[in-house]
Short mmCIF file of C-alpha atoms in Angstrom, two decimals:
data_model
loop_
_atom_site.label_atom_id
_atom_site.label_comp_id
_atom_site.label_asym_id
_atom_site.label_seq_id
_atom_site.Cartn_x
_atom_site.Cartn_y
_atom_site.Cartn_z
CA SER W 1 145.91 208.80 221.13
CA GLN W 2 142.82 210.10 219.36
CA THR W 3 140.08 209.40 220.31
CA ILE W 4 136.09 210.54 218.99
CA HIS W 5 133.21 210.10 221.31
CA GLN W 6 129.31 210.15 219.86
CA TRP W 7 126.22 210.04 221.44
CA PRO W 8 123.35 208.44 221.53
CA ALA W 9 124.07 205.24 219.71
CA THR W 10 120.18 205.25 218.37
CA LEU W 11 117.60 207.54 219.25
CA VAL W 12 114.02 207.01 217.62
CA GLN W 13 111.94 210.84 218.01
CA PRO W 14 108.38 211.48 217.24
CA VAL W 15 107.85 213.98 213.34
CA GLY W 16 108.20 217.31 215.12
CA SER W 17 110.66 216.60 218.02
CA PRO W 18 113.88 218.76 218.63
CA LEU W 19 116.84 216.78 218.20
CA SER W 20 120.76 217.57 219.13
CA LEU W 21 122.91 214.73 218.66
CA GLU W 22 126.58 215.36 219.92
CA CYS W 23 130.37 214.41 219.76
CA THR W 24 133.31 215.20 221.42
CA VAL W 25 137.57 214.62 220.08
CA GLU W 26 139.42 214.20 222.52
CA GLY W 27 144.29 213.89 222.13
CA THR W 28 144.34 216.63 219.35
CA SER W 29 143.45 219.70 218.86
CA ASN W 30 142.44 222.24 215.65
CA PRO W 31 140.65 219.22 214.70
CA ASN W 32 138.22 219.77 210.85
CA LEU W 33 134.81 218.63 212.54
CA TYR W 34 132.03 216.77 210.29
CA TRP W 35 128.56 215.31 209.71
CA TYR W 36 127.39 212.95 207.67
CA ARG W 37 124.25 211.28 206.87
CA GLN W 38 123.34 207.84 205.40
CA ALA W 39 120.70 206.72 204.48
CA ALA W 40 118.96 202.91 204.48
CA GLY W 41 121.62 201.50 201.26
CA ARG W 42 122.53 205.13 200.37
CA GLY W 43 126.47 206.65 200.77
CA LEU W 44 127.21 209.08 202.48
CA GLN W 45 126.07 213.09 202.77
CA LEU W 46 128.01 215.75 203.67
CA LEU W 47 125.87 217.74 205.90
CA PHE W 48 128.17 220.80 207.39
CA TYR W 49 131.69 220.50 208.33
CA SER W 50 133.85 223.20 210.89
CA VAL W 51 137.43 224.50 210.15
CA GLY W 52 137.58 226.06 213.78
CA ILE W 53 134.99 227.66 216.70
CA GLY W 54 132.12 228.98 215.37
CA GLN W 55 132.96 228.36 211.80
CA ILE W 56 130.48 226.00 210.07
CA SER W 57 129.51 225.51 206.73
CA SER W 58 126.89 223.77 205.30
CA GLU W 59 126.26 221.78 202.80
CA VAL W 60 122.37 221.28 202.32
CA PRO W 61 119.80 223.57 203.34
CA GLN W 62 117.02 222.22 205.29
CA ASN W 63 115.67 221.85 209.38
CA LEU W 64 118.83 220.83 210.24
CA SER W 65 121.68 223.04 212.42
CA ALA W 66 125.67 222.44 213.68
CA SER W 67 127.15 224.41 216.11
CA ARG W 68 130.62 224.06 217.38
CA PRO W 69 130.91 225.73 220.85
CA GLN W 70 134.17 224.46 221.60
CA ASP W 71 137.88 223.68 218.97
CA ARG W 72 136.65 219.79 220.27
CA GLN W 73 132.82 219.46 220.80
CA PHE W 74 130.29 220.02 217.52
CA ILE W 75 126.33 219.07 217.58
CA LEU W 76 124.07 218.69 214.91
CA SER W 77 120.22 219.88 216.05
CA SER W 78 117.00 220.54 214.61
CA LYS W 79 113.97 222.31 215.81
CA LYS W 80 111.70 220.09 214.48
CA LEU W 81 112.13 216.17 212.87
CA LEU W 82 111.08 215.20 209.50
CA LEU W 83 110.24 211.41 208.66
CA SER W 84 113.14 212.04 205.91
CA ASP W 85 115.21 213.51 208.59
CA SER W 86 116.05 209.08 209.52
CA GLY W 87 118.94 207.68 209.34
CA PHE W 88 122.78 206.89 209.73
CA TYR W 89 123.94 210.28 211.60
CA LEU W 90 128.48 209.87 211.07
CA CYS W 91 130.70 212.04 213.27
CA ALA W 92 133.92 212.88 212.03
CA TRP W 93 137.19 214.25 212.44
CA SER W 94 140.55 214.76 210.09
CA ALA W 95 143.82 216.84 211.27
CA ARG W 96 144.98 220.10 210.44
CA PRO W 97 146.31 221.16 208.15
CA ALA W 98 144.71 219.56 205.81
CA ASN W 99 145.35 215.39 206.15
CA GLU W 100 144.08 211.96 204.22
CA LYS W 101 143.10 210.08 206.90
CA LEU W 102 139.35 210.55 208.79
CA PHE W 103 138.26 209.04 212.09
CA PHE W 104 134.38 208.35 212.25
CA GLY W 105 133.22 208.23 215.75
CA SER W 106 130.38 205.02 216.29
CA GLY W 107 127.11 207.05 214.23
CA THR W 108 124.10 207.53 215.44
CA GLN W 109 121.01 205.37 214.02
CA LEU W 110 118.25 208.11 214.28
CA SER W 111 114.47 206.57 213.78
CA VAL W 112 111.55 209.33 212.96
CA LEU W 113 108.20 208.43 213.52
CA ARG X 1 126.18 216.39 188.81
CA LYS X 2 127.59 215.20 191.38
CA GLU X 3 130.74 215.49 192.99
CA VAL X 4 131.76 212.01 193.20
CA GLU X 5 130.15 209.05 191.87
CA GLN X 6 130.41 205.47 191.42
CA ASP X 7 128.98 202.70 190.56
CA PRO X 8 126.43 201.39 192.99
CA GLY X 9 126.79 197.76 191.86
CA PRO X 10 126.03 195.32 193.38
CA PHE X 11 128.78 193.26 192.84
CA ASN X 12 128.37 189.81 192.94
CA VAL X 13 132.16 187.41 192.46
CA PRO X 14 133.18 184.02 193.76
CA GLU X 15 136.11 183.91 195.60
CA GLY X 16 138.95 184.78 194.42
CA ALA X 17 137.95 186.36 191.41
CA THR X 18 139.68 189.89 190.70
CA VAL X 19 137.31 192.66 190.92
CA ALA X 20 137.40 196.56 189.89
CA PHE X 21 135.92 199.17 190.84
CA ASN X 22 135.92 202.81 189.70
CA CYS X 23 134.52 206.33 190.60
CA THR X 24 134.51 210.11 188.46
CA TYR X 25 135.11 213.64 190.74
CA SER X 26 133.71 216.41 189.11
CA ASN X 27 136.42 219.07 190.55
CA SER X 28 139.36 219.44 189.10
CA ALA X 29 140.65 221.70 191.06
CA SER X 30 140.54 218.82 194.23
CA GLN X 31 143.56 217.73 196.22
CA SER X 32 143.51 213.91 197.75
CA PHE X 33 141.77 210.75 197.35
CA PHE X 34 141.14 207.62 199.04
CA TRP X 35 138.92 204.97 199.17
CA TYR X 36 136.67 203.12 202.88
CA ARG X 37 135.16 200.40 202.95
CA GLN X 38 132.39 200.34 205.17
CA ASP X 39 130.68 196.84 206.41
CA CYS X 40 127.06 197.09 207.48
CA ARG X 41 125.63 199.88 209.79
CA LYS X 42 129.28 200.24 210.97
CA GLU X 43 130.89 203.62 210.36
CA PRO X 44 133.64 203.71 207.49
CA LYS X 45 137.08 202.22 207.75
CA LEU X 46 140.03 204.42 205.30
CA LEU X 47 141.12 201.10 203.06
CA MET X 48 144.16 202.82 201.31
CA SER X 49 145.32 206.09 199.44
CA VAL X 50 145.59 207.24 195.74
CA TYR X 51 148.38 208.56 195.15
CA SER X 52 149.00 209.82 191.29
CA SER X 53 151.49 207.44 190.34
CA GLY X 54 149.06 204.72 191.36
CA ASN X 55 149.96 202.51 194.77
CA GLU X 56 149.78 199.01 195.46
CA ASP X 57 148.65 197.46 199.65
CA GLY X 58 148.24 193.39 198.76
CA ARG X 59 145.35 192.47 197.46
CA PHE X 60 144.82 196.25 196.50
CA THR X 61 145.61 198.86 194.47
CA ALA X 62 144.47 201.98 193.26
CA GLN X 63 145.08 204.55 190.54
CA LEU X 64 144.12 208.59 189.89
CA ASN X 65 144.02 209.40 186.79
CA ARG X 66 143.83 213.04 187.34
CA ALA X 67 143.18 214.61 183.54
CA SER X 68 140.00 211.94 182.98
CA GLN X 69 139.05 212.72 186.69
CA TYR X 70 138.63 209.21 187.08
CA ILE X 71 140.26 206.77 190.08
CA SER X 72 140.02 202.79 190.28
CA LEU X 73 140.63 200.20 193.06
CA LEU X 74 141.48 196.86 191.95
CA ILE X 75 141.03 193.71 194.14
CA ARG X 76 142.61 190.67 193.59
CA ASP X 77 142.25 186.66 194.52
CA SER X 78 138.74 188.53 196.90
CA LYS X 79 138.10 186.49 199.32
CA LEU X 80 134.94 186.13 201.61
CA SER X 81 135.81 189.41 204.02
CA ASP X 82 136.76 191.08 200.92
CA SER X 83 132.30 191.21 201.03
CA ALA X 84 131.88 194.67 202.07
CA THR X 85 130.46 198.71 200.39
CA TYR X 86 133.62 200.62 198.82
CA LEU X 87 133.66 204.30 199.43
CA CYS X 88 135.54 206.34 197.51
CA VAL X 89 136.30 210.08 198.91
CA VAL X 90 137.48 213.60 197.57
CA ARG X 91 139.08 216.05 198.60
CA SER X 92 137.85 218.76 196.94
CA SER X 93 139.28 221.46 199.17
CA ALA X 94 141.41 222.06 201.59
CA SER X 95 138.90 220.78 204.24
CA LYS X 96 135.37 219.12 202.24
CA ILE X 97 135.39 215.58 201.63
CA ILE X 98 132.85 213.95 199.85
CA PHE X 99 132.44 210.32 199.62
CA GLY X 100 130.83 208.63 197.05
CA SER X 101 127.96 206.11 196.99
CA GLY X 102 129.47 203.78 197.61
CA THR X 103 130.10 199.91 195.29
CA ARG X 104 128.44 197.21 197.06
CA LEU X 105 130.48 193.61 196.51
CA SER X 106 129.51 190.59 197.73
CA ILE X 107 131.87 187.24 197.15
CA ARG X 108 130.95 184.33 197.21
CA PRO X 109 132.09 180.97 197.82
#
């Protein structure tokens, strides 16, 4: 069966520090991969999605970046965090060709202080 | 204009009531539509897909109006356990999946 791992579960970082959140998927090949962010009391904002290794589509230009070095690995990074980067970050995957269901990781609660 | 728009609520209704949520989307080429449910600070979970002919799953009914670019979710005989945030989700292209901002529902005894 397919599983998705996302870590860490919680993270407290000072402003200006770097960030690296990692997500891996098991039990499937060639998934579409997604990073979403949810600010407190708000909906999910699509940050990046990827249809293959090295293929990244950015929805929100900002100080975040994403990379997909392997088929089932998706990394969200920042060189210098801002206060506004605080939020709940969710990684998700869906099967290809297009399938309706998104499978989510358990999320990372990031607090930038 | 946001690609997917929902009434944020909150909706506060008594147990047993019927409640309806609406959602509109801007991309007429959108391919598929869903409702997800999210409990506080947890990952969203798929509630149901939305098909052109409308579909029902127990107390939940979803409808799609492509001409008006409108999706709805109806919950009948609401339970305390239905309290959550309901997210309208649109696949606007083969790979791009957009969430609405969510509608908060609170069921009171």
